[in-house]
């Protein structure tokens, strides 16, 4: 059993980020909603608790709260923003709305830290933190002292080292806070006594053992999408049960250039049974004449289930269905006890229809970065582990309007050129996702004194932490110029290339 830290989620936009930062410090962490009963939290024997931020004010009626008993257990607690205010209020201090020009602070804020606090002891005495609050503590509970101040906020961080209670008004989990991760690490190591025992090597060994115990001599079926999650799940289950794993890869013809071959080659080194279903024509046929984005998605989703079910049936009796579900999916689907944001299903509710003995989800507690680390631990190649997110409906949502073989081929070529130039220009790792889109815009051009009337390709590249919000990547002009030059020269039918400079929101990352 690993040491555990619990983050209690008060609905803050950065709650998952707090959990990820804690895991990056090699400390296992779970995110639980504030409605989780205190007994349930204590039964997990956490070595520390973090109260997250949240959109409410502690003095509002029905504001989210916790059983104050959590603060009396001798378990270290770190309150962040709303969590800090709640701790102060629950212990008898006072929290007030800040006046218009006084302690309200949003964004980058210069802060002075006290070296007397274990959170800041090894850090520079001054730095920039990320503030986002309209309330602040005006009177501290007994035993508390101030350990950081800003120009407008006299209680930017507070502490009661005797009771191991700490509160910060700012957000150490966001990257705009200088040394924020070190502050979290200091809380974990210095205050909670964390040993940093959460490593992918241990996780890998334990997961393999657990899969073997569960599966016994049964057979496992896994739908491979070509994405990182299902690839890592496959490698892990292969290590556990080898030949008794069958992987089905449905090639819907909507993958990028060379992608299906890369995926197939990657699995040739494993013992598992790999079935590639070439269903390109089936999908194209179903998509004929369809222009509406949601309709495209529905068609692809249900055709995928149909092809997968047929293949699974033909592959023989299987006992378990494996899925590459990861922790953010579990949190979002409400299975961790939170609100349901979207119902997660990797393969469209297959288990109910096919009748497996059980489901195996070996990545259920991992964040994306950890899945990649586990993939590397398992020896998966970088082309798979470092893969960008790719939508399930594939290029169908990157060809605007009706999908045809000809358009898909054009897009594949343009996209491959963009990827090559991003690599060659050394910018590939500076964008979190980048791709080409075939728009349905045709415009006039001139090539070799001839008038052309051809299609426009849009290039999209974004920088983001979680894909919920994103900014367009500041790609050097040289890379854009070379990509554009090559696309119009090498891809017949394209005479114009544009670069998308919209953030999300208001745009989304994908076009459909
Ligand atoms: P949007 O377009 O919603 O994309 O801003 C955010 C991220 O999600 C990916 N995406 C999808 N992934 N199935 C997926 O598995 C989908 O239908 C889908 N649509 C978007 C997108 O590539 C981006 O990384």
Coordinates of C-alpha atoms and ligand atoms in Angstrom, one line a residue:
X1 CA 0.0 0.0 0.0
X2 CA 1.2 3.4 -0.9
X3 CA 1.0 6.4 1.4
X4 CA -2.1 8.4 0.4
X5 CA -2.9 12.1 0.3
X6 CA -6.6 13.1 -0.3
X7 CA -7.6 16.2 -2.1
X8 CA -11.1 17.3 -1.2
X9 CA -12.7 19.0 -4.2
X10 CA -14.8 22.0 -3.5
X11 CA -15.5 22.5 -7.2
X12 CA -12.4 24.5 -8.1
X13 CA -11.2 24.6 -11.7
X14 CA -7.7 23.5 -10.6
X15 CA -8.6 20.5 -8.4
X16 CA -7.3 17.9 -10.8
X17 CA -4.2 19.9 -11.2
X18 CA -3.5 19.8 -7.5
X19 CA -3.9 16.0 -7.6
X20 CA -1.5 15.7 -10.5
X21 CA 1.1 17.9 -8.9
X22 CA 1.0 15.7 -5.8
X23 CA 1.5 12.6 -7.9
X24 CA 4.4 14.3 -9.7
X25 CA 6.0 14.4 -6.2
X26 CA 5.7 10.6 -6.2
X27 CA 3.0 10.7 -3.6
X28 CA -0.2 8.7 -4.4
X29 CA -3.3 10.9 -4.3
X30 CA -7.0 10.7 -4.7
X31 CA -9.5 13.4 -5.5
X32 CA -12.8 13.1 -3.5
X33 CA -15.8 15.4 -3.6
X34 CA -16.5 17.6 -0.5
X35 CA -19.7 15.6 0.1
X36 CA -17.6 12.5 1.0
X37 CA -18.3 11.6 4.7
X38 CA -15.4 12.3 7.0
X39 CA -15.4 8.6 8.2
X40 CA -14.9 7.5 4.7
X41 CA -12.0 9.9 4.3
X42 CA -10.4 8.9 7.6
X43 CA -10.8 5.2 6.9
X44 CA -8.4 5.6 4.0
X45 CA -5.8 6.7 6.5
X46 CA -4.4 9.6 4.6
X47 CA -1.0 11.1 5.6
X48 CA -2.3 14.5 4.5
X49 CA -5.4 16.3 3.2
X50 CA -5.7 19.2 0.8
X51 CA -8.8 21.4 0.6
X52 CA -9.1 22.6 -3.0
X53 CA -10.3 26.0 -4.2
X54 CA -13.9 26.5 -5.3
X55 CA -16.2 29.1 -6.8
X56 CA -18.3 29.7 -3.6
X57 CA -17.9 32.0 -0.6
X58 CA -17.7 30.3 2.8
X59 CA -20.3 32.7 4.3
X60 CA -22.9 31.9 1.6
X61 CA -25.9 29.8 2.6
X62 CA -25.3 26.1 1.8
X63 CA -21.6 26.8 0.9
X64 CA -19.7 23.5 0.5
X65 CA -18.1 22.5 3.7
X66 CA -16.6 19.5 5.6
X67 CA -16.8 18.0 9.0
X68 CA -14.5 20.1 11.2
X69 CA -13.4 16.9 12.9
X70 CA -11.1 16.4 9.9
X71 CA -9.0 19.3 11.3
X72 CA -8.7 17.7 14.7
X73 CA -7.1 14.4 13.8
X74 CA -3.5 15.5 13.8
X75 CA -3.5 14.9 10.0
X76 CA -1.7 17.7 8.2
X77 CA -4.1 19.9 6.1
X78 CA -3.3 22.4 3.4
X79 CA -6.1 24.7 2.4
X80 CA -5.9 26.4 -1.0
X81 CA -7.9 29.5 -1.7
X82 CA -11.5 28.6 -0.8
X83 CA -10.0 25.7 1.1
X84 CA -7.9 28.1 3.1
X85 CA -10.9 30.3 3.8
X86 CA -13.0 27.4 4.9
X87 CA -10.3 26.2 7.3
X88 CA -10.1 29.6 8.8
X89 CA -13.8 29.9 9.2
X90 CA -14.3 26.3 10.6
X91 CA -11.7 27.1 13.3
X92 CA -13.3 30.3 14.5
X93 CA -11.6 32.9 12.3
X94 CA -13.3 35.4 10.0
X95 CA -13.6 35.6 6.2
X96 CA -14.9 38.6 4.4
X97 CA -15.5 39.8 0.9
X98 CA -12.7 42.1 -0.2
X99 CA -13.6 45.6 -1.1
X100 CA -13.3 46.8 -4.7
X101 CA -9.8 48.1 -4.4
X102 CA -8.4 46.3 -1.3
X103 CA -7.7 42.6 -1.1
X104 CA -9.4 41.4 -4.3
X105 CA -6.6 39.9 -6.4
X106 CA -6.7 38.1 -9.7
X107 CA -3.7 36.9 -11.7
X108 CA 0.1 37.3 -11.1
X109 CA 0.8 38.8 -7.8
X110 CA 4.1 39.7 -6.1
X111 CA 4.3 37.9 -2.7
X112 CA 6.7 37.9 0.2
X113 CA 7.2 34.6 2.0
X114 CA 8.3 33.9 5.5
X115 CA 11.3 31.6 5.9
X116 CA 9.7 30.5 9.2
X117 CA 7.2 28.4 7.3
X118 CA 8.2 24.8 6.2
X119 CA 6.3 25.5 3.0
X120 CA 8.7 28.4 2.0
X121 CA 11.9 27.7 4.0
X122 CA 14.0 26.7 1.0
X123 CA 12.6 29.3 -1.4
X124 CA 13.4 32.9 -2.3
X125 CA 11.8 35.3 0.1
X126 CA 9.9 37.0 -2.8
X127 CA 8.2 35.6 -5.8
X128 CA 5.2 35.8 -8.1
X129 CA 2.1 33.7 -7.2
X130 CA -1.2 33.2 -9.0
X131 CA -4.1 34.7 -7.1
X132 CA -7.8 34.4 -7.9
X133 CA -10.0 35.4 -5.0
X134 CA -12.6 37.9 -4.0
X135 CA -12.6 36.8 -0.3
X136 CA -9.9 36.8 2.3
X137 CA -9.3 36.0 6.0
X138 CA -9.7 39.1 8.1
X139 CA -9.2 37.4 11.5
X140 CA -7.2 34.3 12.1
X141 CA -8.1 31.4 14.4
X142 CA -6.2 31.0 17.6
X143 CA -2.8 29.5 17.1
X144 CA -2.5 30.7 13.5
X145 CA 0.2 33.1 12.2
X146 CA 0.7 34.8 8.9
X147 CA 3.5 33.4 6.7
X148 CA 3.1 35.2 3.4
X149 CA 1.8 38.7 2.4
X150 CA 1.1 40.6 -0.8
X151 CA 0.5 44.3 -1.3
X152 CA -3.2 43.9 -0.9
X153 CA -3.6 40.7 1.1
X154 CA -2.2 40.6 4.6
X155 CA -2.9 36.9 5.0
X156 CA -1.7 35.4 1.7
X157 CA -0.6 32.3 3.6
X158 CA -1.3 31.3 7.2
X159 CA -0.1 28.4 9.4
X160 CA -0.5 26.7 12.7
X161 CA 2.5 24.4 12.8
X162 CA 1.5 22.9 16.1
X163 CA -1.7 21.5 14.6
X164 CA 0.0 21.0 11.2
X165 CA -2.6 23.2 9.5
X166 CA -1.6 25.4 6.6
X167 CA -3.5 27.7 4.2
X168 CA -2.6 29.6 1.1
X169 CA -4.8 32.2 -0.5
X170 CA -3.0 31.7 -3.9
X171 CA -2.8 28.7 -6.2
X172 CA 0.6 26.8 -5.8
X173 CA -0.7 24.2 -8.3
X174 CA -0.8 26.5 -11.3
X175 CA 2.4 27.0 -13.3
X176 CA 2.2 30.8 -13.0
X177 CA 3.1 30.5 -9.3
X178 CA 6.9 30.5 -9.1
X179 CA 8.1 27.6 -7.1
X180 CA 4.5 26.4 -6.6
X181 CA 5.4 22.8 -7.0
X182 CA 8.2 23.1 -4.4
X183 CA 5.7 24.5 -2.0
X184 CA 3.5 21.5 -2.5
X185 CA 6.5 19.2 -2.3
X186 CA 7.5 20.9 1.0
X187 CA 4.0 20.3 2.5
X188 CA 4.2 16.6 1.5
X189 CA 7.7 15.9 2.6
X190 CA 8.3 18.3 5.6
X191 CA 4.8 18.4 7.0
X192 CA 3.1 15.1 6.0
X193 CA 6.3 13.0 6.1
X194 CA 5.7 11.6 2.6
X195 CA 8.3 9.1 1.6
X196 CA 7.7 9.6 -2.2
X197 CA 6.8 5.9 -2.6
X198 CA 4.6 6.2 -5.7
X199 CA 6.7 5.1 -8.7
X200 CA 5.7 3.6 -12.0
X201 CA 8.0 0.7 -11.5
X202 CA 6.1 -0.4 -8.4
X203 CA 2.8 0.3 -10.0
X204 CA 3.7 -1.8 -13.0
X205 CA 4.7 -4.8 -10.9
X206 CA 1.6 -4.6 -8.8
X207 CA -0.8 -4.1 -11.7
X208 CA 0.7 -7.2 -13.5
X209 CA 0.2 -9.3 -10.3
X210 CA -3.4 -8.1 -9.9
X211 CA -4.3 -8.7 -13.5
X212 CA -2.9 -12.3 -13.3
X213 CA -4.9 -12.9 -10.1
X214 CA -8.1 -11.6 -11.6
X215 CA -7.9 -13.3 -15.0
X216 CA -6.6 -16.7 -13.9
X217 CA -6.5 -18.8 -17.0
X218 CA -9.2 -16.7 -18.7
X219 CA -9.0 -14.8 -22.0
X220 CA -9.0 -11.0 -22.4
X221 CA -10.2 -8.9 -25.3
X222 CA -9.0 -5.3 -25.8
X223 CA -10.1 -2.7 -28.4
X224 CA -7.0 -0.8 -29.5
X225 CA -7.7 2.7 -30.7
X226 CA -4.1 3.6 -31.5
X227 CA -4.1 6.1 -28.7
X228 CA -1.8 6.1 -25.8
X229 CA -4.2 4.7 -23.2
X230 CA -5.3 1.5 -24.9
X231 CA -1.7 0.9 -26.1
X232 CA -0.3 1.1 -22.6
X233 CA -3.2 -1.1 -21.3
X234 CA -2.4 -3.6 -24.0
X235 CA 1.4 -3.7 -23.1
X236 CA 0.6 -4.1 -19.4
X237 CA -1.9 -6.9 -20.0
X238 CA 0.4 -8.6 -22.4
X239 CA 3.0 -8.7 -19.7
X240 CA 0.5 -10.3 -17.3
X241 CA -1.2 -12.9 -19.6
X242 CA 0.7 -12.9 -22.9
X243 CA -1.0 -15.0 -25.5
X244 CA -4.4 -15.0 -23.8
X245 CA -4.8 -11.3 -24.7
X246 CA -6.4 -10.5 -28.1
X247 CA -6.3 -7.0 -29.4
X248 CA -8.7 -5.8 -32.0
X249 CA -7.7 -2.7 -34.0
X250 CA -10.5 -1.4 -36.3
X251 CA -9.0 0.7 -39.1
X252 CA -11.8 3.0 -40.0
X253 CA -9.8 4.7 -42.7
X254 CA -9.8 7.9 -40.8
X255 CA -6.3 7.7 -39.3
X256 CA -3.3 9.9 -40.2
X257 CA -0.7 9.0 -42.8
X258 CA 1.1 5.8 -41.9
X259 CA -0.5 5.6 -38.5
X260 CA -2.2 2.1 -38.9
X261 CA 1.1 0.7 -40.0
X262 CA 2.9 2.2 -37.1
X263 CA 0.4 0.7 -34.7
X264 CA 0.6 -2.7 -36.3
X265 CA 4.4 -2.7 -36.3
X266 CA 4.4 -1.8 -32.6
X267 CA 2.4 -4.8 -31.7
X268 CA 4.4 -7.3 -33.7
X269 CA 6.9 -7.6 -30.8
X270 CA 4.3 -8.8 -28.4
X271 CA 3.0 -12.4 -27.9
X272 CA -0.6 -11.2 -28.0
X273 CA -3.0 -11.9 -30.8
X274 CA -3.4 -8.8 -32.9
X275 CA -6.3 -8.5 -35.3
X276 CA -6.4 -5.6 -37.7
X277 CA -9.8 -5.1 -39.3
X278 CA -9.7 -3.2 -42.5
X279 CA -13.1 -1.5 -42.4
X280 CA -12.3 1.6 -44.4
X281 CA -14.8 1.0 -47.1
X282 CA -17.6 0.2 -44.7
X283 CA -17.1 3.5 -42.9
X284 CA -16.8 5.6 -46.0
X285 CA -20.0 4.0 -47.4
X286 CA -21.9 4.9 -44.2
X287 CA -20.5 8.5 -44.2
X288 CA -21.5 9.1 -47.8
X289 CA -23.4 12.4 -48.2
X290 CA -23.2 13.2 -44.4
X291 CA -22.1 16.7 -43.6
X292 CA -23.4 17.3 -40.1
X293 CA -20.6 16.9 -37.5
X294 CA -22.7 15.2 -34.8
X295 CA -24.2 12.8 -37.3
X296 CA -20.7 11.9 -38.5
X297 CA -19.7 11.1 -34.9
X298 CA -22.8 9.0 -34.3
X299 CA -22.3 7.0 -37.5
X300 CA -18.6 6.3 -36.7
X301 CA -19.4 5.4 -33.1
X302 CA -22.1 2.8 -34.0
X303 CA -20.3 1.4 -36.9
X304 CA -17.3 0.9 -34.7
X305 CA -19.4 -1.1 -32.2
X306 CA -20.8 -3.2 -35.0
X307 CA -17.4 -4.0 -36.5
X308 CA -15.8 -4.7 -33.1
X309 CA -18.7 -6.9 -32.0
X310 CA -18.5 -9.0 -35.2
X311 CA -14.7 -9.4 -34.8
X312 CA -15.0 -10.2 -31.2
X313 CA -17.6 -12.9 -32.0
X314 CA -15.3 -14.4 -34.6
X315 CA -12.3 -14.3 -32.3
X316 CA -13.9 -16.9 -30.0
X317 CA -15.1 -16.8 -26.4
X318 CA -13.5 -14.2 -24.2
X319 CA -13.8 -13.8 -20.5
X320 CA -12.8 -10.2 -19.8
X321 CA -13.0 -7.0 -21.7
X322 CA -10.1 -4.6 -21.1
X323 CA -10.4 -0.9 -21.3
X324 CA -7.9 2.0 -21.2
X325 CA -10.1 4.1 -18.9
X326 CA -7.9 6.6 -17.0
X327 CA -8.4 8.6 -13.8
X328 CA -9.8 11.8 -15.4
X329 CA -12.5 9.7 -17.1
X330 CA -13.4 8.1 -13.7
X331 CA -13.6 11.6 -12.1
X332 CA -15.6 13.0 -15.0
X333 CA -18.1 10.1 -15.1
X334 CA -18.8 10.7 -11.4
X335 CA -17.6 7.2 -10.5
X336 CA -15.2 8.8 -8.0
X337 CA -18.2 10.2 -6.2
X338 CA -18.4 13.6 -8.0
X339 CA -20.9 15.1 -10.3
X340 CA -21.5 13.5 -13.7
X341 CA -20.0 15.7 -16.3
X342 CA -20.1 13.2 -19.2
X343 CA -20.7 9.5 -19.1
X344 CA -17.5 7.8 -20.1
X345 CA -17.5 4.8 -22.3
X346 CA -14.5 3.8 -24.3
X347 CA -16.1 1.4 -26.6
X348 CA -19.7 2.4 -26.5
X349 CA -21.2 0.2 -23.8
X350 CA -19.9 -3.0 -25.2
X351 CA -19.7 -5.1 -22.0
X352 CA -23.5 -5.2 -21.6
X353 CA -24.0 -6.3 -25.1
X354 CA -21.4 -9.0 -25.4
X355 CA -21.6 -10.5 -22.0
X356 CA -18.1 -10.7 -20.5
X357 CA -17.4 -12.1 -17.1
X358 CA -15.8 -8.8 -16.1
X359 CA -13.9 -5.7 -17.1
X360 CA -10.3 -4.9 -16.6
X361 CA -9.3 -1.3 -16.3
X362 CA -5.6 -1.3 -15.2
X363 CA -5.1 2.5 -15.7
X364 CA -8.1 3.5 -13.7
X365 CA -6.2 5.4 -11.1
X366 CA -3.6 7.1 -13.4
X367 CA -3.4 10.5 -15.0
X368 CA -2.3 10.9 -18.6
X369 CA 1.3 11.8 -17.8
X370 CA 1.5 8.7 -15.6
X371 CA 0.1 6.5 -18.3
X372 CA 2.9 7.8 -20.6
X373 CA 5.5 7.1 -17.9
X374 CA 4.1 3.6 -17.4
X375 CA 4.2 3.0 -21.2
X376 CA 7.9 4.0 -21.1
X377 CA 8.5 1.6 -18.2
X378 CA 6.9 -1.1 -20.3
X379 CA 9.3 -0.3 -23.2
X380 CA 6.7 1.1 -25.6
X381 CA 8.3 3.2 -28.4
X382 CA 8.1 6.9 -28.3
X383 CA 5.9 7.1 -31.4
X384 CA 3.2 5.4 -29.4
X385 CA 3.9 6.8 -25.9
X386 CA 4.4 10.4 -27.0
X387 CA 1.4 10.4 -29.3
X388 CA -0.8 13.5 -29.2
X389 CA -4.5 13.1 -28.4
X390 CA -6.4 12.1 -31.5
X391 CA -10.2 12.1 -31.6
X392 CA -12.0 8.8 -31.9
X393 CA -13.8 9.9 -35.1
X394 CA -10.3 10.7 -36.5
X395 CA -9.9 12.8 -39.7
X396 CA -13.7 12.7 -40.1
X397 CA -13.9 15.8 -37.8
X398 CA -11.0 17.4 -39.6
X399 CA -12.5 17.2 -43.1
X400 CA -15.2 19.8 -43.0
X401 CA -18.4 18.8 -44.8
X402 CA -18.8 15.5 -46.7
X403 CA -16.0 12.9 -46.4
X404 CA -14.6 11.4 -49.5
X405 CA -11.5 9.3 -50.1
X406 CA -10.0 12.1 -52.2
X407 CA -10.4 14.6 -49.4
X408 CA -9.0 12.3 -46.8
X409 CA -6.0 11.6 -49.0
X410 CA -5.4 15.4 -49.5
X411 CA -5.7 16.0 -45.8
X412 CA -3.3 13.1 -44.9
X413 CA -0.6 14.5 -47.1
X414 CA -1.0 18.1 -45.8
X415 CA -1.0 16.9 -42.2
X416 CA 2.1 14.7 -42.7
X417 CA 3.9 17.8 -44.1
X418 CA 2.9 19.9 -41.2
X419 CA 4.1 17.2 -38.7
X420 CA 7.4 16.8 -40.5
X421 CA 8.1 20.5 -40.5
X422 CA 7.2 20.9 -36.9
X423 CA 9.7 18.1 -36.1
X424 CA 12.3 19.5 -38.4
X425 CA 11.9 23.0 -37.0
X426 CA 12.4 21.6 -33.5
X427 CA 8.9 22.9 -32.4
X428 CA 7.1 19.6 -32.1
X429 CA 7.4 19.4 -28.3
X430 CA 6.4 23.0 -27.8
X431 CA 2.8 22.4 -28.9
X432 CA 0.5 20.0 -27.2
X433 CA -1.4 19.1 -30.3
X434 CA -1.1 20.2 -33.9
X435 CA -2.7 19.1 -37.1
X436 CA -4.1 20.1 -40.5
X437 CA -7.7 20.6 -41.3
X438 CA -9.3 20.5 -44.8
X439 CA -11.8 23.3 -44.9
X440 CA -14.7 23.5 -47.4
X441 CA -13.5 26.9 -48.6
X442 CA -12.3 27.2 -52.2
X443 CA -10.6 30.3 -53.3
X444 CA -8.9 31.8 -56.4
X445 CA -5.1 31.4 -56.7
X446 CA -2.5 31.7 -59.4
X447 CA 0.0 29.1 -60.2
X448 CA 2.4 29.3 -63.2
X449 CA 0.3 32.2 -64.7
X450 CA -2.8 29.9 -64.5
X451 CA -5.8 30.8 -62.4
X452 CA -6.6 28.1 -59.8
X453 CA -9.8 27.6 -57.8
X454 CA -8.8 25.1 -55.1
X455 CA -9.2 24.1 -51.4
X456 CA -7.8 25.8 -48.3
X457 CA -6.0 23.9 -45.6
X458 CA -6.1 25.3 -42.0
X459 CA -3.2 24.6 -39.7
X460 CA -4.1 24.2 -36.0
X461 CA -1.6 24.0 -33.1
X462 CA -2.4 24.6 -29.5
X463 CA -0.7 24.8 -26.1
X464 CA -2.7 23.6 -23.2
X465 CA -2.5 21.9 -19.8
X466 CA -5.7 19.9 -19.9
X467 CA -7.4 20.6 -23.3
X468 CA -10.3 22.3 -21.5
X469 CA -8.7 25.7 -22.3
X470 CA -6.0 26.2 -24.9
X471 CA -4.1 28.9 -26.6
X472 CA -2.8 28.9 -30.2
X473 CA 0.9 28.0 -30.4
X474 CA 3.3 30.7 -31.3
X475 CA 4.9 28.7 -34.1
X476 CA 8.0 30.4 -35.7
X477 CA 7.1 32.0 -39.0
X478 CA 9.8 30.0 -40.7
X479 CA 8.0 26.7 -39.9
X480 CA 4.7 28.1 -41.1
X481 CA 6.3 29.4 -44.3
X482 CA 8.0 26.1 -45.1
X483 CA 4.8 24.1 -44.3
X484 CA 2.7 26.4 -46.5
X485 CA 5.2 26.3 -49.4
X486 CA 5.4 22.5 -49.3
X487 CA 1.7 21.9 -49.0
X488 CA 0.7 24.1 -52.0
X489 CA 3.6 22.6 -54.0
X490 CA 3.3 19.0 -53.1
X491 CA -0.5 18.5 -52.5
X492 CA -2.4 19.0 -55.7
X493 CA -5.8 20.6 -55.1
X494 CA -4.6 22.9 -52.3
X495 CA -3.8 26.5 -53.2
X496 CA -4.1 28.3 -49.8
X497 CA -2.9 27.6 -46.3
X498 CA -4.0 29.6 -43.2
X499 CA -2.9 29.4 -39.6
X500 CA -5.7 29.4 -36.9
X501 CA -5.0 32.0 -34.2
X502 CA -8.1 31.3 -32.0
X503 CA -7.9 30.2 -28.4
X504 CA -10.3 27.8 -26.7
X505 CA -12.7 29.2 -25.6
X506 CA -14.3 30.6 -27.7
X507 CA -13.2 28.1 -30.4
X508 CA -12.6 24.4 -29.7
X509 CA -9.4 22.5 -30.6
X510 CA -11.0 20.4 -33.3
X511 CA -13.2 21.9 -36.0
X512 CA -16.2 19.7 -35.7
Ligands
LIG1 P1 -12.2 20.0 -28.4 O1 -12.3 20.0 -29.9 O2 -13.4 19.5 -27.7 O3 -11.0 19.0 -28.2 O4 -11.6 21.3 -27.9 C1 -10.4 18.8 -26.9 C2 -9.5 17.6 -27.0 O5 -10.3 16.4 -27.2 C3 -10.0 15.7 -28.4 N1 -11.3 15.3 -29.0 C4 -11.7 14.0 -28.9 N2 -11.2 12.9 -28.4 N3 -13.1 11.6 -29.1 C5 -11.8 11.7 -28.5 O6 -11.4 10.7 -28.1 C6 -13.7 12.7 -29.7 O7 -14.7 12.6 -30.2 C7 -12.9 13.9 -29.6 N4 -13.2 15.2 -30.0 C8 -12.2 16.0 -29.6 C9 -9.3 16.7 -29.3 O8 -8.5 16.2 -30.2 C10 -8.6 17.6 -28.2 O9 -7.4 16.9 -27.9

